[in-house]
mmCIF file of C-alpha atoms and ligand atoms in Angstrom:
data_model
loop_
_atom_site.group_PDB
_atom_site.id
_atom_site.type_symbol
_atom_site.label_atom_id
_atom_site.label_comp_id
_atom_site.label_asym_id
_atom_site.label_seq_id
_atom_site.Cartn_x
_atom_site.Cartn_y
_atom_site.Cartn_z
ATOM 1 C CA MET A 163 26.801 -4.687 -4.505
ATOM 2 C CA HIS A 164 24.746 -4.241 -7.663
ATOM 3 C CA ALA A 165 21.065 -4.457 -8.349
ATOM 4 C CA ILE A 166 20.100 -7.653 -10.065
ATOM 5 C CA ARG A 167 19.160 -6.909 -13.649
ATOM 6 C CA SER A 168 16.518 -9.347 -14.710
ATOM 7 C CA ASN A 169 16.073 -8.075 -18.254
ATOM 8 C CA PRO A 170 16.916 -10.578 -20.954
ATOM 9 C CA PRO A 171 20.102 -9.709 -22.907
ATOM 10 C CA GLY A 172 19.533 -7.280 -25.744
ATOM 11 C CA LYS A 173 16.543 -5.547 -24.124
ATOM 12 C CA PRO A 174 16.988 -2.017 -22.759
ATOM 13 C CA VAL A 175 17.779 -2.092 -19.064
ATOM 14 C CA LYS A 176 15.059 -0.423 -17.011
ATOM 15 C CA PRO A 177 16.076 2.068 -14.366
ATOM 16 C CA THR A 178 16.414 0.863 -10.796
ATOM 17 C CA VAL A 179 13.510 1.544 -8.462
ATOM 18 C CA LEU A 180 13.998 1.912 -4.713
ATOM 19 C CA ILE A 181 10.982 0.658 -2.808
ATOM 20 C CA THR A 182 10.732 1.745 0.810
ATOM 21 C CA GLY A 183 8.523 -0.506 2.886
ATOM 22 C CA GLY A 184 8.905 -3.208 0.281
ATOM 23 C CA ALA A 185 8.562 -5.951 2.929
ATOM 24 C CA GLY A 186 5.138 -4.686 3.913
ATOM 25 C CA TYR A 187 1.717 -5.587 2.573
ATOM 26 C CA ILE A 188 1.317 -3.224 -0.378
ATOM 27 C CA GLY A 189 5.026 -2.640 -0.949
ATOM 28 C CA SER A 190 5.766 -6.340 -1.348
ATOM 29 C CA HIS A 191 3.096 -6.657 -4.068
ATOM 30 C CA VAL A 192 4.588 -3.706 -5.898
ATOM 31 C CA VAL A 193 8.031 -5.345 -5.644
ATOM 32 C CA LEU A 194 6.589 -8.429 -7.350
ATOM 33 C CA SER A 195 4.862 -6.404 -10.095
ATOM 34 C CA LEU A 196 8.069 -4.599 -10.890
ATOM 35 C CA LEU A 197 10.223 -7.725 -10.845
ATOM 36 C CA ASP A 198 7.639 -9.499 -13.012
ATOM 37 C CA GLY A 199 7.897 -6.552 -15.406
ATOM 38 C CA GLY A 200 11.695 -6.838 -15.599
ATOM 39 C CA TRP A 201 12.593 -3.838 -13.413
ATOM 40 C CA PRO A 202 15.627 -3.896 -11.144
ATOM 41 C CA VAL A 203 14.385 -3.418 -7.572
ATOM 42 C CA VAL A 204 16.069 -2.405 -4.334
ATOM 43 C CA VAL A 205 14.059 -2.626 -1.110
ATOM 44 C CA LEU A 206 14.663 -0.619 2.030
ATOM 45 C CA ASP A 207 12.606 -1.748 5.025
ATOM 46 C CA ASN A 208 13.292 -1.621 8.767
ATOM 47 C CA LEU A 209 11.219 -4.799 9.269
ATOM 48 C CA CYS A 210 9.336 -3.051 12.027
ATOM 49 C CA THR A 211 6.043 -4.331 10.555
ATOM 50 C CA GLY A 212 7.327 -5.933 7.321
ATOM 51 C CA PHE A 213 8.567 -9.471 6.740
ATOM 52 C CA ARG A 214 11.789 -10.490 5.086
ATOM 53 C CA PHE A 215 10.076 -13.484 3.510
ATOM 54 C CA ALA A 216 7.806 -11.098 1.583
ATOM 55 C CA VAL A 217 10.718 -9.891 -0.553
ATOM 56 C CA PRO A 218 12.030 -12.259 -3.233
ATOM 57 C CA GLU A 219 15.764 -12.897 -3.507
ATOM 58 C CA THR A 220 15.774 -11.230 -6.929
ATOM 59 C CA ALA A 221 15.341 -7.877 -5.224
ATOM 60 C CA VAL A 222 18.298 -6.334 -3.390
ATOM 61 C CA PHE A 223 17.321 -5.933 0.246
ATOM 62 C CA TYR A 224 18.506 -3.463 2.885
ATOM 63 C CA GLU A 225 17.303 -3.537 6.468
ATOM 64 C CA GLY A 226 17.297 0.052 7.575
ATOM 65 C CA ASP A 227 15.326 3.218 8.101
ATOM 66 C CA ILE A 228 14.182 5.773 5.566
ATOM 67 C CA ALA A 229 15.347 8.493 7.930
ATOM 68 C CA ASP A 230 18.924 7.237 7.760
ATOM 69 C CA ARG A 231 19.919 9.779 5.148
ATOM 70 C CA GLU A 232 23.437 8.467 4.756
ATOM 71 C CA LEU A 233 22.143 4.984 4.053
ATOM 72 C CA VAL A 234 19.460 6.192 1.622
ATOM 73 C CA THR A 235 22.004 8.337 -0.208
ATOM 74 C CA SER A 236 24.448 5.475 -0.554
ATOM 75 C CA ILE A 237 21.706 3.121 -1.815
ATOM 76 C CA ILE A 238 20.643 5.688 -4.428
ATOM 77 C CA ASN A 239 24.226 6.194 -5.593
ATOM 78 C CA ASP A 240 25.327 2.543 -5.445
ATOM 79 C CA HIS A 241 22.330 1.317 -7.428
ATOM 80 C CA ASP A 242 21.857 4.304 -9.688
ATOM 81 C CA VAL A 243 18.266 4.727 -8.467
ATOM 82 C CA ASP A 244 16.112 6.910 -10.695
ATOM 83 C CA ALA A 245 12.767 6.367 -9.030
ATOM 84 C CA ILE A 246 11.533 5.869 -5.476
ATOM 85 C CA MET A 247 8.271 4.274 -4.523
ATOM 86 C CA HIS A 248 7.588 5.147 -0.901
ATOM 87 C CA PHE A 249 5.448 2.777 1.212
ATOM 88 C CA ALA A 250 7.285 2.783 4.541
ATOM 89 C CA GLY A 251 5.118 4.236 7.269
ATOM 90 C CA SER A 252 2.493 3.574 9.898
ATOM 91 C CA VAL A 253 -1.057 2.736 8.877
ATOM 92 C CA VAL A 254 -3.309 2.114 11.876
ATOM 93 C CA VAL A 255 -5.899 4.894 12.196
ATOM 94 C CA PRO A 256 -6.860 4.424 15.883
ATOM 95 C CA GLU A 257 -3.181 4.256 16.812
ATOM 96 C CA SER A 258 -2.673 7.565 15.018
ATOM 97 C CA VAL A 259 -5.334 9.114 17.267
ATOM 98 C CA ALA A 260 -3.711 7.728 20.419
ATOM 99 C CA ASP A 261 -0.129 8.523 19.346
ATOM 100 C CA PRO A 262 -0.258 11.306 16.741
ATOM 101 C CA LEU A 263 3.400 12.255 17.020
ATOM 102 C CA LYS A 264 4.446 8.735 16.046
ATOM 103 C CA TYR A 265 2.502 9.287 12.797
ATOM 104 C CA TYR A 266 3.885 12.746 12.147
ATOM 105 C CA ASP A 267 7.336 11.299 12.709
ATOM 106 C CA ASN A 268 7.050 8.050 10.746
ATOM 107 C CA ASN A 269 4.861 9.303 7.918
ATOM 108 C CA THR A 270 5.743 12.977 7.639
ATOM 109 C CA GLY A 271 9.108 13.753 9.280
ATOM 110 C CA LYS A 272 10.875 10.665 7.942
ATOM 111 C CA SER A 273 9.368 11.210 4.500
ATOM 112 C CA ARG A 274 10.962 14.655 4.524
ATOM 113 C CA VAL A 275 14.376 13.103 5.122
ATOM 114 C CA LEU A 276 13.790 10.592 2.347
ATOM 115 C CA ILE A 277 12.614 13.265 -0.124
ATOM 116 C CA THR A 278 15.618 15.407 0.773
ATOM 117 C CA ALA A 279 18.008 12.511 0.048
ATOM 118 C CA ALA A 280 16.158 11.846 -3.196
ATOM 119 C CA VAL A 281 16.414 15.445 -4.405
ATOM 120 C CA GLN A 282 20.046 15.838 -3.395
ATOM 121 C CA SER A 283 21.005 12.623 -5.154
ATOM 122 C CA GLY A 284 19.133 13.553 -8.362
ATOM 123 C CA VAL A 285 16.274 11.002 -8.181
ATOM 124 C CA ARG A 286 13.808 12.157 -10.803
ATOM 125 C CA HIS A 287 10.611 10.264 -9.942
ATOM 126 C CA PHE A 288 8.812 9.770 -6.638
ATOM 127 C CA VAL A 289 5.685 7.655 -6.212
ATOM 128 C CA PHE A 290 3.895 8.055 -2.893
ATOM 129 C CA SER A 291 1.494 5.753 -1.135
ATOM 130 C CA SER A 292 -1.361 7.995 0.011
ATOM 131 C CA THR A 293 -4.874 7.332 1.154
ATOM 132 C CA ALA A 294 -8.583 8.055 0.732
ATOM 133 C CA ALA A 295 -8.372 9.076 4.420
ATOM 134 C CA ALA A 296 -7.286 12.412 2.848
ATOM 135 C CA TYR A 297 -10.970 13.059 2.114
ATOM 136 C CA GLY A 298 -12.259 12.426 5.634
ATOM 137 C CA ILE A 299 -16.031 12.245 5.454
ATOM 138 C CA PRO A 300 -16.731 13.307 1.868
ATOM 139 C CA GLU A 301 -19.651 15.506 0.979
ATOM 140 C CA SER A 302 -20.621 13.343 -1.958
ATOM 141 C CA ILE A 303 -19.931 9.868 -3.294
ATOM 142 C CA PRO A 304 -18.104 8.851 -5.446
ATOM 143 C CA VAL A 305 -15.261 11.084 -4.321
ATOM 144 C CA SER A 306 -12.938 12.612 -6.877
ATOM 145 C CA GLU A 307 -9.355 13.836 -6.474
ATOM 146 C CA ALA A 308 -10.676 17.394 -6.576
ATOM 147 C CA ALA A 309 -12.747 16.897 -3.407
ATOM 148 C CA PRO A 310 -11.570 18.927 -0.401
ATOM 149 C CA LYS A 311 -8.850 17.308 1.683
ATOM 150 C CA ARG A 312 -10.254 17.191 5.166
ATOM 151 C CA PRO A 313 -8.777 14.253 7.088
ATOM 152 C CA ILE A 314 -10.449 13.383 10.354
ATOM 153 C CA ASN A 315 -7.466 11.657 11.977
ATOM 154 C CA PRO A 316 -3.688 12.181 12.334
ATOM 155 C CA TYR A 317 -3.025 9.294 9.933
ATOM 156 C CA GLY A 318 -4.776 11.168 7.127
ATOM 157 C CA TRP A 319 -3.058 14.438 8.003
ATOM 158 C CA SER A 320 0.360 12.792 8.170
ATOM 159 C CA LYS A 321 -0.158 11.534 4.619
ATOM 160 C CA ILE A 322 -1.448 14.759 3.077
ATOM 161 C CA MET A 323 1.346 16.720 4.665
ATOM 162 C CA THR A 324 3.727 14.499 2.731
ATOM 163 C CA GLU A 325 1.640 15.026 -0.404
ATOM 164 C CA GLN A 326 2.141 18.755 0.114
ATOM 165 C CA MET A 327 5.913 18.359 0.506
ATOM 166 C CA LEU A 328 6.019 16.500 -2.789
ATOM 167 C CA GLN A 329 3.938 19.120 -4.587
ATOM 168 C CA ASP A 330 6.181 21.911 -3.386
ATOM 169 C CA THR A 331 9.358 19.934 -4.083
ATOM 170 C CA ALA A 332 8.243 19.126 -7.619
ATOM 171 C CA LYS A 333 7.876 22.892 -8.299
ATOM 172 C CA ALA A 334 11.351 23.646 -7.012
ATOM 173 C CA HIS A 335 13.403 20.668 -8.174
ATOM 174 C CA GLU A 336 13.733 18.270 -11.059
ATOM 175 C CA MET A 337 11.575 15.596 -9.571
ATOM 176 C CA ASN A 338 8.039 14.632 -10.473
ATOM 177 C CA TYR A 339 5.568 12.835 -8.250
ATOM 178 C CA GLY A 340 2.815 10.292 -8.454
ATOM 179 C CA ILE A 341 0.466 10.384 -5.488
ATOM 180 C CA LEU A 342 -1.814 7.377 -5.295
ATOM 181 C CA ARG A 343 -4.759 7.593 -2.936
ATOM 182 C CA TYR A 344 -5.849 4.097 -2.021
ATOM 183 C CA PHE A 345 -9.352 3.089 -1.107
ATOM 184 C CA ASN A 346 -9.765 -0.243 0.775
ATOM 185 C CA VAL A 347 -6.894 -2.504 -0.226
ATOM 186 C CA ALA A 348 -7.431 -6.245 0.209
ATOM 187 C CA GLY A 349 -6.552 -9.655 -1.225
ATOM 188 C CA ALA A 350 -3.171 -11.154 -1.883
ATOM 189 C CA ASP A 351 -0.851 -12.125 -4.719
ATOM 190 C CA PRO A 352 -2.802 -14.575 -6.910
ATOM 191 C CA ARG A 353 0.287 -16.819 -7.074
ATOM 192 C CA GLY A 354 0.539 -16.947 -3.262
ATOM 193 C CA ARG A 355 3.935 -15.242 -3.022
ATOM 194 C CA THR A 356 2.951 -12.514 -0.552
ATOM 195 C CA GLY A 357 -0.096 -11.181 1.256
ATOM 196 C CA GLN A 358 -1.265 -9.332 4.351
ATOM 197 C CA SER A 359 0.841 -10.876 7.105
ATOM 198 C CA THR A 360 0.618 -8.388 9.979
ATOM 199 C CA LYS A 361 -0.685 -9.726 13.264
ATOM 200 C CA GLY A 362 -3.547 -7.853 14.926
ATOM 201 C CA ALA A 363 -4.818 -6.411 11.625
ATOM 202 C CA THR A 364 -7.965 -4.313 11.814
ATOM 203 C CA HIS A 365 -9.168 -4.374 8.237
ATOM 204 C CA LEU A 366 -12.440 -6.081 7.460
ATOM 205 C CA ILE A 367 -11.489 -8.669 4.823
ATOM 206 C CA LYS A 368 -8.403 -9.774 6.755
ATOM 207 C CA ILE A 369 -10.438 -10.096 9.941
ATOM 208 C CA ALA A 370 -13.227 -11.969 8.166
ATOM 209 C CA VAL A 371 -10.917 -14.563 6.602
ATOM 210 C CA GLU A 372 -9.219 -15.060 9.976
ATOM 211 C CA ALA A 373 -12.633 -15.723 11.442
ATOM 212 C CA ALA A 374 -13.501 -18.144 8.643
ATOM 213 C CA LEU A 375 -10.336 -20.100 9.492
ATOM 214 C CA GLY A 376 -11.154 -20.195 13.206
ATOM 215 C CA LYS A 377 -8.380 -17.765 14.170
ATOM 216 C CA ARG A 378 -10.941 -15.519 15.847
ATOM 217 C CA PRO A 379 -14.466 -16.227 17.097
ATOM 218 C CA GLY A 380 -16.329 -13.928 14.689
ATOM 219 C CA VAL A 381 -16.569 -10.468 13.230
ATOM 220 C CA ALA A 382 -18.002 -7.365 14.875
ATOM 221 C CA VAL A 383 -20.126 -5.427 12.406
ATOM 222 C CA PHE A 384 -19.557 -1.780 13.262
ATOM 223 C CA GLY A 385 -22.820 0.057 12.634
ATOM 224 C CA THR A 386 -26.094 -1.177 11.179
ATOM 225 C CA ASN A 387 -27.995 2.089 10.724
ATOM 226 C CA PHE A 388 -25.949 3.854 8.097
ATOM 227 C CA ASP A 389 -27.766 5.349 5.169
ATOM 228 C CA THR A 390 -26.752 2.477 2.860
ATOM 229 C CA GLY A 391 -28.643 -0.395 1.249
ATOM 230 C CA ASP A 392 -28.431 -2.767 4.214
ATOM 231 C CA GLY A 393 -27.402 -0.244 6.890
ATOM 232 C CA THR A 394 -23.762 -1.376 7.148
ATOM 233 C CA GLY A 395 -20.743 0.614 5.968
ATOM 234 C CA VAL A 396 -19.918 0.574 2.248
ATOM 235 C CA ARG A 397 -16.364 0.610 0.943
ATOM 236 C CA ASP A 398 -14.544 0.362 -2.397
ATOM 237 C CA TYR A 399 -12.356 -2.757 -1.999
ATOM 238 C CA ILE A 400 -9.437 -2.904 -4.443
ATOM 239 C CA HIS A 401 -7.284 -6.007 -5.053
ATOM 240 C CA VAL A 402 -3.716 -5.365 -3.947
ATOM 241 C CA SER A 403 -2.253 -6.774 -7.181
ATOM 242 C CA ASP A 404 -4.369 -4.407 -9.290
ATOM 243 C CA LEU A 405 -3.147 -1.603 -7.026
ATOM 244 C CA ALA A 406 0.452 -2.752 -7.539
ATOM 245 C CA GLN A 407 -0.038 -2.649 -11.299
ATOM 246 C CA ALA A 408 -1.370 0.908 -10.974
ATOM 247 C CA HIS A 409 1.963 1.909 -9.365
ATOM 248 C CA LEU A 410 3.980 0.463 -12.200
ATOM 249 C CA LEU A 411 1.853 2.186 -14.837
ATOM 250 C CA THR A 412 1.972 5.469 -12.937
ATOM 251 C CA LEU A 413 5.733 5.339 -12.829
ATOM 252 C CA GLU A 414 5.873 4.613 -16.584
ATOM 253 C CA ALA A 415 3.666 7.622 -17.259
ATOM 254 C CA MET A 416 5.871 9.791 -15.049
ATOM 255 C CA MET A 417 9.013 8.612 -16.828
ATOM 256 C CA ALA A 418 7.482 9.250 -20.221
ATOM 257 C CA GLU A 419 6.725 12.877 -19.277
ATOM 258 C CA PRO A 420 9.109 13.989 -16.547
ATOM 259 C CA LEU A 421 7.280 17.271 -15.954
ATOM 260 C CA ARG A 422 4.037 15.501 -15.338
ATOM 261 C CA ASN A 423 2.741 15.053 -11.802
ATOM 262 C CA LEU A 424 -0.118 12.706 -11.085
ATOM 263 C CA THR A 425 -2.569 12.433 -8.217
ATOM 264 C CA LEU A 426 -4.835 9.435 -8.725
ATOM 265 C CA ASN A 427 -7.561 7.727 -6.762
ATOM 266 C CA CYS A 428 -7.093 3.969 -6.711
ATOM 267 C CA GLY A 429 -10.401 2.144 -6.476
ATOM 268 C CA TYR A 430 -12.866 0.335 -8.712
ATOM 269 C CA GLY A 431 -15.617 2.908 -8.345
ATOM 270 C CA ARG A 432 -18.129 0.541 -6.771
ATOM 271 C CA GLY A 433 -18.924 -0.303 -3.178
ATOM 272 C CA TYR A 434 -19.727 -3.330 -1.065
ATOM 273 C CA SER A 435 -21.272 -3.325 2.407
ATOM 274 C CA VAL A 436 -19.852 -5.102 5.432
ATOM 275 C CA LEU A 437 -22.576 -7.733 5.047
ATOM 276 C CA ASP A 438 -21.760 -8.155 1.331
ATOM 277 C CA VAL A 439 -18.164 -8.862 2.367
ATOM 278 C CA LEU A 440 -19.133 -11.325 5.115
ATOM 279 C CA ASN A 441 -21.515 -13.139 2.767
ATOM 280 C CA ALA A 442 -18.753 -13.396 0.179
ATOM 281 C CA VAL A 443 -16.394 -14.841 2.812
ATOM 282 C CA ASP A 444 -19.076 -17.394 3.765
ATOM 283 C CA ARG A 445 -19.536 -18.409 0.136
ATOM 284 C CA VAL A 446 -15.844 -18.684 -0.675
ATOM 285 C CA SER A 447 -14.800 -20.437 2.570
ATOM 286 C CA GLY A 448 -17.840 -22.666 2.944
ATOM 287 C CA MET A 449 -18.060 -21.526 6.598
ATOM 288 C CA LYS A 450 -20.546 -19.267 8.323
ATOM 289 C CA VAL A 451 -18.698 -16.398 9.904
ATOM 290 C CA ASP A 452 -20.329 -15.326 13.164
ATOM 291 C CA ARG A 453 -21.508 -11.684 13.181
ATOM 292 C CA GLN A 454 -21.923 -9.523 16.258
ATOM 293 C CA PHE A 455 -23.731 -6.262 15.573
ATOM 294 C CA GLU A 456 -22.109 -3.324 17.340
ATOM 295 C CA GLU A 457 -22.092 0.473 17.429
ATOM 296 C CA PRO A 458 -20.301 2.265 14.595
ATOM 297 C CA ARG A 459 -16.665 3.252 15.143
ATOM 298 C CA PRO A 460 -16.289 6.986 15.768
ATOM 299 C CA GLY A 461 -15.556 8.855 12.557
ATOM 300 C CA ASP A 462 -16.420 6.041 10.135
ATOM 301 C CA PRO A 463 -18.137 7.376 7.024
ATOM 302 C CA ALA A 464 -21.220 5.500 5.833
ATOM 303 C CA ALA A 465 -19.782 5.027 2.380
ATOM 304 C CA LEU A 466 -16.480 5.667 0.657
ATOM 305 C CA ILE A 467 -16.269 4.988 -3.064
ATOM 306 C CA ALA A 468 -13.703 6.259 -5.530
ATOM 307 C CA ASP A 469 -14.476 8.316 -8.552
ATOM 308 C CA ASN A 470 -11.807 6.509 -10.577
ATOM 309 C CA SER A 471 -12.369 8.283 -13.875
ATOM 310 C CA ARG A 472 -9.029 10.070 -13.651
ATOM 311 C CA ILE A 473 -6.893 6.946 -13.268
ATOM 312 C CA LEU A 474 -8.781 5.217 -16.054
ATOM 313 C CA GLU A 475 -8.228 8.158 -18.377
ATOM 314 C CA THR A 476 -4.622 8.794 -17.389
ATOM 315 C CA ILE A 477 -2.878 5.432 -17.364
ATOM 316 C CA PRO A 478 -3.664 2.194 -19.267
ATOM 317 C CA TRP A 479 -4.830 0.482 -16.086
ATOM 318 C CA MET A 480 -6.971 -2.593 -16.633
ATOM 319 C CA PRO A 481 -7.885 -4.185 -13.317
ATOM 320 C CA GLU A 482 -7.790 -7.968 -13.452
ATOM 321 C CA TYR A 483 -9.272 -8.883 -10.104
ATOM 322 C CA ALA A 484 -12.186 -6.468 -9.653
ATOM 323 C CA ASP A 485 -14.419 -9.108 -8.163
ATOM 324 C CA LEU A 486 -15.180 -9.321 -4.449
ATOM 325 C CA GLU A 487 -15.099 -13.127 -4.379
ATOM 326 C CA VAL A 488 -11.719 -13.207 -6.115
ATOM 327 C CA ILE A 489 -10.345 -10.729 -3.590
ATOM 328 C CA VAL A 490 -11.673 -12.868 -0.742
ATOM 329 C CA GLU A 491 -10.430 -16.083 -2.336
ATOM 330 C CA HIS A 492 -6.883 -14.744 -2.567
ATOM 331 C CA ALA A 493 -6.996 -13.303 0.984
ATOM 332 C CA LEU A 494 -8.212 -16.672 2.270
ATOM 333 C CA ALA A 495 -5.530 -18.627 0.426
ATOM 334 C CA TRP A 496 -2.841 -16.372 1.847
ATOM 335 C CA GLU A 497 -4.261 -16.639 5.338
ATOM 336 C CA ARG A 498 -4.158 -20.433 5.098
ATOM 337 C CA SER A 499 -0.470 -20.394 4.133
ATOM 338 C CA LEU A 500 0.570 -17.791 6.668
ATOM 339 C CA ASP A 501 1.398 -19.827 9.739
ATOM 340 C CA ALA A 502 3.854 -22.004 7.808
ATOM 341 C CA ARG A 503 5.411 -18.885 6.298
ATOM 342 C CA ARG A 504 5.884 -17.234 9.677
ATOM 343 C CA LYS A 505 7.656 -20.279 11.087
ATOM 344 C CA GLU A 506 9.890 -20.532 8.029
ATOM 345 C CA SER A 507 10.761 -16.831 8.171
ATOM 346 C CA ASN A 508 11.919 -16.999 11.788
ATOM 347 C CA ILE A 509 14.482 -19.562 10.742
ATOM 348 C CA THR A 510 15.797 -17.760 7.683
ATOM 349 C CA ARG A 511 15.384 -14.133 8.716
ATOM 350 C CA ASP A 512 18.843 -13.511 10.099
ATOM 351 C CA THR A 513 20.735 -15.198 7.304
ATOM 352 C CA ALA A 514 18.906 -13.615 4.426
ATOM 353 C CA ILE A 515 19.553 -9.935 5.105
ATOM 354 C CA HIS A 516 22.378 -8.044 3.454
ATOM 355 C CA SER A 517 24.607 -6.586 6.086
ATOM 356 C CA ILE A 518 25.244 -2.885 5.789
ATOM 357 C CA ALA A 519 28.687 -1.572 6.633
ATOM 358 C CA LYS A 520 28.276 1.793 8.273
ATOM 359 C CA ASP A 521 31.758 2.477 9.617
HETATM 360 N N1 UDP B 17 -15.625 -3.074 9.807
HETATM 361 C C1 UDP B 17 -16.420 -3.876 10.603
HETATM 362 N N2 UDP B 17 -15.806 -4.750 11.470
HETATM 363 C C2 UDP B 17 -14.470 -4.839 11.576
HETATM 364 C C3 UDP B 17 -13.646 -4.037 10.753
HETATM 365 C C4 UDP B 17 -14.254 -3.152 9.880
HETATM 366 O O1 UDP B 17 -17.642 -3.789 10.531
HETATM 367 O O2 UDP B 17 -13.974 -5.644 12.391
HETATM 368 C C5 UDP B 17 -16.243 -2.147 8.844
HETATM 369 C C6 UDP B 17 -15.890 -0.678 9.031
HETATM 370 O O3 UDP B 17 -16.773 -0.078 9.962
HETATM 371 C C7 UDP B 17 -16.028 -0.171 7.608
HETATM 372 C C8 UDP B 17 -15.590 -1.347 6.764
HETATM 373 O O4 UDP B 17 -15.744 -2.510 7.575
HETATM 374 O O5 UDP B 17 -17.392 0.089 7.311
HETATM 375 C C9 UDP B 17 -14.138 -1.275 6.341
HETATM 376 O O6 UDP B 17 -13.329 -1.021 7.464
HETATM 377 P P1 UDP B 17 -11.749 -1.194 7.445
HETATM 378 O O7 UDP B 17 -11.269 -1.052 8.852
HETATM 379 O O8 UDP B 17 -11.412 -2.463 6.755
HETATM 380 O O9 UDP B 17 -11.232 -0.014 6.545
HETATM 381 P P2 UDP B 17 -11.529 1.565 6.625
HETATM 382 O O10 UDP B 17 -12.565 1.850 5.600
HETATM 383 O O11 UDP B 17 -11.958 1.885 8.008
HETATM 384 O O12 UDP B 17 -10.224 2.172 6.260
#
């Protein structure tokens, strides 16, 4: 089986990128950005939380685990993979507190296996999906990449331990890394091809658009006495398609200078409160989302905003959707289309997956 080369004839063929977790929320947007940019893409996803329908047929798809070293090695060799973008992992902070070893296994232990396969097969570039949870409760806002890494939950630790593995690996082997630390990712593909599809999501914008569509009774506002403009928590919401574009540009920068390693905050450098978000959802949906005011969640910082000067100086990233209402509009449109998608995917799921011979 060969990767599908979507470059027009006569143009140089771009190297194949393996995307782990490419059927998940952020991964599937990155798959689209790369395919739109003419890159050959191979996806590896165990469909534990991802959806087959989120990956277009123009990407080669494998259902399997990143810790299956034999499988990863054969994918790298069969498709001549030169870069890996690694999204597969677990992302629910409270779950990481209740079940830390699951997080150290899924996000740290399995990443070690993947990185090992990458190094041994000669993959030269590795882009890693990291998180602003690395900073814990920052001393000052906006928070830069140089701020101390002091996670306050196992999720954050599981991610920075993988960051550390990459830093050490890049010193010892011919592989460079791009570590992208995401702030609050939201929205959906503007063309409606993928979005946040996970059931039981806990993130504010997803919850708020579900409420606007009557899928839940309202939204609990966690904390009203923070030291912020209106007392509710402030976050730096970044549109998932802008984030996807940041991955592509980071990879291009890493390929242009193979000794260069990059650690970049991904955010717009401005914050919105919970009430700003709910008001935007009301405006965009034409509904009035019900608010229940509750105690803050343990460990929630009052405000988390990226200092994004490094990413703006380092790669030619020009965000297209840095507008809260646009983010909400796309999240809402995706939420509306989701039930039909889910039904469709149950029908096609089993027929659309490449079978993997392992004997
Ligand atoms: N939040 C809220 N109600 C919810 C979910 C989140 O008030 O149902 C608040 C949360 O306290 C934080 C902000 O919304 O101030 C963003 O939370 P989210 O869980 O989306 O992301 P986090 O910043 O925790 O990673």
